[in-house]
XYZ file of C-alpha atoms in Angstrom:
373
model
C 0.000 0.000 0.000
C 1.463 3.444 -1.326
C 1.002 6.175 1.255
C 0.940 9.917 -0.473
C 4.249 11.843 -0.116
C 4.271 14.376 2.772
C 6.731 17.692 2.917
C 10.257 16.374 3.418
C 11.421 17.671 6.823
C 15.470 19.184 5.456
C 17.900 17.319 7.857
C 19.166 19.657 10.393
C 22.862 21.643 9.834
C 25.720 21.200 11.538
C 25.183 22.947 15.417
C 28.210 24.898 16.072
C 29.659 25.041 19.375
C 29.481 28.008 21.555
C 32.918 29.612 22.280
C 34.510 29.199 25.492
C 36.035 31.724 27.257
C 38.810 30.986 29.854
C 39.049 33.346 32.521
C 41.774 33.112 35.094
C 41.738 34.971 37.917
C 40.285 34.864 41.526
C 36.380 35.984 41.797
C 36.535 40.008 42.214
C 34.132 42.569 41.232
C 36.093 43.198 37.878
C 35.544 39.224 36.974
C 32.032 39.925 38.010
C 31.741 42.710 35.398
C 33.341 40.107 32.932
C 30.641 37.522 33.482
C 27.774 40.165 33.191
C 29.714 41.377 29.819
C 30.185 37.390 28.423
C 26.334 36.705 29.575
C 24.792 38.517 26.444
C 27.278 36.820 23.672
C 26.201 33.074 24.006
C 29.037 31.773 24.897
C 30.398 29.648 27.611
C 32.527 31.452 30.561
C 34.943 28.959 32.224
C 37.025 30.365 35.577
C 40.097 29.502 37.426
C 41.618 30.996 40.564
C 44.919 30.703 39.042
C 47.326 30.047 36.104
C 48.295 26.500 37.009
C 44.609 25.867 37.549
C 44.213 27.254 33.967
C 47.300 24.740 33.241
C 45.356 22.001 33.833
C 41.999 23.226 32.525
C 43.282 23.297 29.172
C 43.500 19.819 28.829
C 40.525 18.597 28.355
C 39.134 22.034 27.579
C 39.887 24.023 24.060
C 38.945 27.491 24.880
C 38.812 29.842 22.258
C 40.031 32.603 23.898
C 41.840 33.300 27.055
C 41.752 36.191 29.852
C 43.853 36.507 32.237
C 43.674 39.533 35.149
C 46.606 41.153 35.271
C 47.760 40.333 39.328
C 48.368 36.770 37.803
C 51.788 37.778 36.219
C 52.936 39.885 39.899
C 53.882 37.070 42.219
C 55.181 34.446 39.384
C 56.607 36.896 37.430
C 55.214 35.339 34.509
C 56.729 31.797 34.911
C 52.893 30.834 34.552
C 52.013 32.509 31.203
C 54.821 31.127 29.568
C 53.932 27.351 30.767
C 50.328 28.486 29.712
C 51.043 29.819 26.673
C 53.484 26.513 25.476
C 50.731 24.198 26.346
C 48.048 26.185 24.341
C 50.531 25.657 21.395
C 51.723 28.400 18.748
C 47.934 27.704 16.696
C 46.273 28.043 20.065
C 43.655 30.756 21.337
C 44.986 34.134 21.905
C 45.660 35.051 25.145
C 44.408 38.189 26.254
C 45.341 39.934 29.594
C 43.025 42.164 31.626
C 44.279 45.236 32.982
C 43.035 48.503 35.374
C 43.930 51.866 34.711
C 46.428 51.727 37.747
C 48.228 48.617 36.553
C 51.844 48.930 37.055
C 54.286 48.931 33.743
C 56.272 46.313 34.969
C 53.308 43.778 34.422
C 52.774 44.771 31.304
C 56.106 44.477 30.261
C 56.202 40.742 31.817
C 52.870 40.403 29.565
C 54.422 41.180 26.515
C 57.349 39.784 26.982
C 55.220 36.367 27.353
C 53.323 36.785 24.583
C 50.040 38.156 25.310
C 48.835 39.346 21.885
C 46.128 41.673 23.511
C 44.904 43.849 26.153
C 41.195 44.589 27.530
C 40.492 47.193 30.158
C 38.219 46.949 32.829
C 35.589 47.657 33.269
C 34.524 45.178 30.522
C 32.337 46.195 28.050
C 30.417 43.564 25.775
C 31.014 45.386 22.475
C 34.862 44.855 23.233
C 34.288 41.188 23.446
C 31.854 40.935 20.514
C 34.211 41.963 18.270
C 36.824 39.858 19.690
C 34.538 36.338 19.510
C 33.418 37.754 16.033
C 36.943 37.709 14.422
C 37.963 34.158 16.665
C 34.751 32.966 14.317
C 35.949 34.781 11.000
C 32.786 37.010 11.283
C 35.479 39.987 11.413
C 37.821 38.997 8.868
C 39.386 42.126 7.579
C 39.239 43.598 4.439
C 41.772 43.409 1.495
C 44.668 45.714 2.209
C 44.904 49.352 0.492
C 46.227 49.333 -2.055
C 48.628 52.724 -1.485
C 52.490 51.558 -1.220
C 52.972 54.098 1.941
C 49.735 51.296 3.885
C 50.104 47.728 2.053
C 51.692 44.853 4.004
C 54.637 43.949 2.815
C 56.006 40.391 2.535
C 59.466 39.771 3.467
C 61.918 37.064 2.471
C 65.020 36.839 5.133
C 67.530 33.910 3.879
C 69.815 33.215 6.632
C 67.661 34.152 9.974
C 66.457 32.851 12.267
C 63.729 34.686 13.682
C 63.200 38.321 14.832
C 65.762 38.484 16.972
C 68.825 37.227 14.629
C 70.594 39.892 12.624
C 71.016 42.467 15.740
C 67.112 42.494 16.095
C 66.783 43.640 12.012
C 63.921 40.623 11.874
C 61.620 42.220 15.146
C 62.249 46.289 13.782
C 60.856 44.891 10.473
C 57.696 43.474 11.975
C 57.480 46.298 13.754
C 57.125 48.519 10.481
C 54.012 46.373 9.673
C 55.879 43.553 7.559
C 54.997 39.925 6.746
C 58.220 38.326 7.272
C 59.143 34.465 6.280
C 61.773 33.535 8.062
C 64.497 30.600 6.603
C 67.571 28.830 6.893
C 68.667 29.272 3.064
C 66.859 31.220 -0.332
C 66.591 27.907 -1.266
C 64.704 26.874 1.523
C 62.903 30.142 1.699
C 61.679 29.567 -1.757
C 59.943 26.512 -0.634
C 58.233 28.266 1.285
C 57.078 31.006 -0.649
C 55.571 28.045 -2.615
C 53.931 26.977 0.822
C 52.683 30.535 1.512
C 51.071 30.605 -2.332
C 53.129 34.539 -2.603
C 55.502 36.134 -3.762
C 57.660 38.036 -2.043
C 58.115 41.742 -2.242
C 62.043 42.126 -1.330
C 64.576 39.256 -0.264
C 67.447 39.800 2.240
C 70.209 37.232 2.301
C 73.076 36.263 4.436
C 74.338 33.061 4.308
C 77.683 31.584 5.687
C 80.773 33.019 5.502
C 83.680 33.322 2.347
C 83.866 29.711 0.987
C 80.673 28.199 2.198
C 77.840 27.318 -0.690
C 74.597 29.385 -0.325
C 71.478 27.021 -0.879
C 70.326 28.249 -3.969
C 66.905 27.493 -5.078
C 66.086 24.503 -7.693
C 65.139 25.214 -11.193
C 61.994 24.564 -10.211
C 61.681 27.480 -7.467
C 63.661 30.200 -9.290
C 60.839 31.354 -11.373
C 59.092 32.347 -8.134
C 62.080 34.708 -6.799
C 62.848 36.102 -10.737
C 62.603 39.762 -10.824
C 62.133 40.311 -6.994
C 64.177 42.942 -5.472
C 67.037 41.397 -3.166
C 69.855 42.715 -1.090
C 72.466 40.563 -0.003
C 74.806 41.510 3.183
C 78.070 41.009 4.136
C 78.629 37.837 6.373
C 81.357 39.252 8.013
C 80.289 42.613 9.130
C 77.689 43.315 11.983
C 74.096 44.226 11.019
C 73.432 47.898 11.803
C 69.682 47.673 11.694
C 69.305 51.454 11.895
C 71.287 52.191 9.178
C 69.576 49.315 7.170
C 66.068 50.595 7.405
C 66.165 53.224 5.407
C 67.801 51.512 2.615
C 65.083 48.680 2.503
C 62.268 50.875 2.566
C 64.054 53.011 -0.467
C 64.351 49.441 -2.045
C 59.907 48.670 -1.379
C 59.551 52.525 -2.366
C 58.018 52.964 0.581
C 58.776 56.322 2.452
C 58.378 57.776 5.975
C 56.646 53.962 6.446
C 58.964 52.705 9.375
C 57.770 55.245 12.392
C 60.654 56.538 12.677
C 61.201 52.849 14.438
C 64.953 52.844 14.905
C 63.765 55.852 17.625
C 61.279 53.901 19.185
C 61.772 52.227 22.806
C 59.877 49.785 24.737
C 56.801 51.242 25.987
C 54.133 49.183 27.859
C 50.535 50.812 28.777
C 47.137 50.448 27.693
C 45.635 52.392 24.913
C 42.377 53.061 24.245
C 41.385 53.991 20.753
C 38.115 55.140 18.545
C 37.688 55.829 14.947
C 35.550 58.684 14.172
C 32.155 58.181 12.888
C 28.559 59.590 12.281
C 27.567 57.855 15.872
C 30.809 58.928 17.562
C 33.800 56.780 18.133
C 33.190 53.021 19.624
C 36.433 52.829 22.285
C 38.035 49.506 21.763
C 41.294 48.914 24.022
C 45.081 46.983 23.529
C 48.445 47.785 24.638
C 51.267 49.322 23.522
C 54.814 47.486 22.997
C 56.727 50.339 22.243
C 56.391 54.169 21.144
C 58.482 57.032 19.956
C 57.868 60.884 19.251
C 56.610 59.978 16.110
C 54.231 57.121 16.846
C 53.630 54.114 18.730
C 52.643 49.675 18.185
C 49.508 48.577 19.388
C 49.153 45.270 20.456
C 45.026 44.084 19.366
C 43.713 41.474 18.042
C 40.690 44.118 16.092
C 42.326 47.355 15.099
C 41.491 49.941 13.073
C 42.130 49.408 9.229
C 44.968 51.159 7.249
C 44.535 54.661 7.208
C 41.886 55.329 9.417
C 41.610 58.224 11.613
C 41.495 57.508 15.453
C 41.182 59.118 19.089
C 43.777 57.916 21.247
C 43.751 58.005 25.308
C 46.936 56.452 26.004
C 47.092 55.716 30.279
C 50.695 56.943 31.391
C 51.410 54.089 34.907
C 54.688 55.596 35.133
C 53.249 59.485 35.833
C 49.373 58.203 36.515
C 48.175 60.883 33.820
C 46.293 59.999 30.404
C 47.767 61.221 27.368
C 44.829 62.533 24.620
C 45.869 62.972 21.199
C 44.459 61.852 17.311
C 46.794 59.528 14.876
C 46.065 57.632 11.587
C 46.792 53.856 11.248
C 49.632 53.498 8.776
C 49.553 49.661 9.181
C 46.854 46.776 10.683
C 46.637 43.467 10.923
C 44.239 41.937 12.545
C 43.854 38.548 14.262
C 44.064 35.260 11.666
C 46.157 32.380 11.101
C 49.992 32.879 10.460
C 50.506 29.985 8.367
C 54.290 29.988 9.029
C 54.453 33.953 8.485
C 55.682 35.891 11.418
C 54.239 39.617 12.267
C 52.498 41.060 15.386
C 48.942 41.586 15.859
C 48.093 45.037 16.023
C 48.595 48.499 14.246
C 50.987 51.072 13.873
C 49.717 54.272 14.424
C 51.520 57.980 13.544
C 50.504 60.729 15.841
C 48.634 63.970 13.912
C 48.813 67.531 15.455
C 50.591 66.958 18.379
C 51.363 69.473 19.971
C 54.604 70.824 21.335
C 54.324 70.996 24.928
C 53.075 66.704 24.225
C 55.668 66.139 21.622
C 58.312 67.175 24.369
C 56.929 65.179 27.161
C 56.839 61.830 24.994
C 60.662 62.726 24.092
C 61.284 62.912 27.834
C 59.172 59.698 28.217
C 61.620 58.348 25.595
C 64.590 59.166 26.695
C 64.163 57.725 30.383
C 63.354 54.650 28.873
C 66.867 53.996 27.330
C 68.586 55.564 30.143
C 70.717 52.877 32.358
């Protein structure tokens, strides 16, 4: 007996998982504030007292981001973090340290120095979060990058490093301009893994071996992807003078005035908050920055501003307990994704705009105490 076709219920889609949201730190009013700020985004709030706690959470637990309050890193001096941050594994969730307006520098400095790849003031607020869950999801993925020389990411080739801190630091001042940078043994090998990476590069810098020993050259195969990019080779046997050696790569990318005036610049830790001007008025997001000079300063975010936007800064001197107002335009972004093997910080530059003088000379006295013995 044939029974007449009914309506075909579809078969349900795939249910995606809430995102966790590891939060380590004992239960004060500020993680109160967080849990009232997480309650609205559908997501699941996990909390530990403590940082070996959070050690131990992660193992059967894959957050997909991590907060920690900042008086974890006082008494361990950051010995936590770093276990922390080595079990979560280089692909793992960003970690993300809270902060007050009267945290000292000196935690922030252990912060960064550990690897915390942002910064959210308290008190909370749920937009900050949002927009930090949104671009874990790839709801927030940025846009392509502008297309102006003086704004567009650059990606460099460096034959003979071995990561930002080889070459007298040249690798980390580099990154710190806003550069893509592949890091490898040999050009040969660094040609397998532009191949990898699926693009070109836009300059190569070499230095391989000393007189007498054979630089790994690329196979037959490879050389097509290196022919006609702009290279520089140096001189095995002579220190690397990275300030001298700025301004003659960014000559080489045609890319002017684009470093910050970097080789000036001198670690810096506070928090920053920042909003881009709009017909609502600006929507303050926070981060922190790594370093600053007269000219401009890094901040450390997992969501900044795009290229060439316009933004309000309040940047929260611990040192002097004041808060420094002033505007600035983003001269490079990038924003939270996967690294595939390229090495660059999350974050923005930003150039300061109509500063003015009796400013300019206090964050040239900031400056210079920081290099100071």
């Amino acid at each position: 007996m044939m029974t007449a076709p009914g309506r075909v219920r579809p078969s349900p889609g795939p249910v995606e998982a809430a995102p966790r949201v590891l939060c380590v730190g004992a239960t004060s009013e500020s993680w109160l504030a967080l849990s009232r700020a997480l309650r609205p985004l559908r997501c699941v709030a996990l909390q530990v007292p403590s940082l070996e706690s959070a050690f131990l959470e992660v193992q059967h637990t894959r957050p997909s981001l991590v907060l920690v309050h900042w008086r974890q890193l006082v008494a361990g001096a950051g010995m936590g973090l770093r276990a922390l941050k080595l079990r979560l594994g280089g692909d793992g969730p960003p970690v993300v340290l809270v902060a007050e307006p009267e945290t000292p520098a000196e935690v922030l400095e252990v912060g960064d120095a550990e690897g915390v790849e942002d910064c959210l003031l308290s008190p909370l607020r749920t937009h900050e979060l949002r927009a930090r869950l949104a671009m874990l999801a790839g709801g927030g993925v940025p846009a392509a990058p502008v297309r102006a020389s003086r704004v567009r990411s650059r990606l460099l080739l460096l034959a003979g490093a071995s990561g930002p801190l080889a070459w007298s630091g040249l690798g980390a001042l580099l990154e710190a301009c806003g550069h893509r940078i592949l890091y490898s043994a040999t050009v040969g090998g660094g040609a397998a893994r532009v191949a990898e990476y699926g693009e070109r590069p836009d300059l190569v810098l070499s230095r391989e071996g000393g007189p007498g020993v054979p630089r790994g050259l690329p196979s037959p195969r490879l050389q097509p992807l290196l022919a006609g990019v702009p290279s520089l080779t140096l001189d095995a046997a002579a220190p690397v003078r990275p300030a001298s050696l700025l301004p003659r790569l960014h000559a080489l990318l045609g890319r002017e005035d684009a470093s910050l005036r970097v080789e000036a610049r001198v670690r810096f830790c506070c928090p920053v908050s920042f909003g881009e001007a709009g017909p609502r008025g600006a929507e303050w997001r926070s981060g922190v920055s790594s370093a600053l000079s007269p000219g401009g300063l890094l901040v450390r975010t997992l969501v900044p501003a795009k290229a060439g936007t316009a933004v309000e800064l309040h940047i929260l001197l611990p040192t002097l307990g004041e808060r420094l107002e002033t505007h600035g335009v983003v001269a490079w972004a990038h924003a939270y994704a996967p690294r595939n093997g390229v090495s660059h910080p999350y974050g923005m530059g930003v150039r300061f705009l109509g500063m003015g003088p009796p400013r300019l000379m206090q964050l040239r006295q900031l400056c210079q105490a920081e290099v100071r013995p």
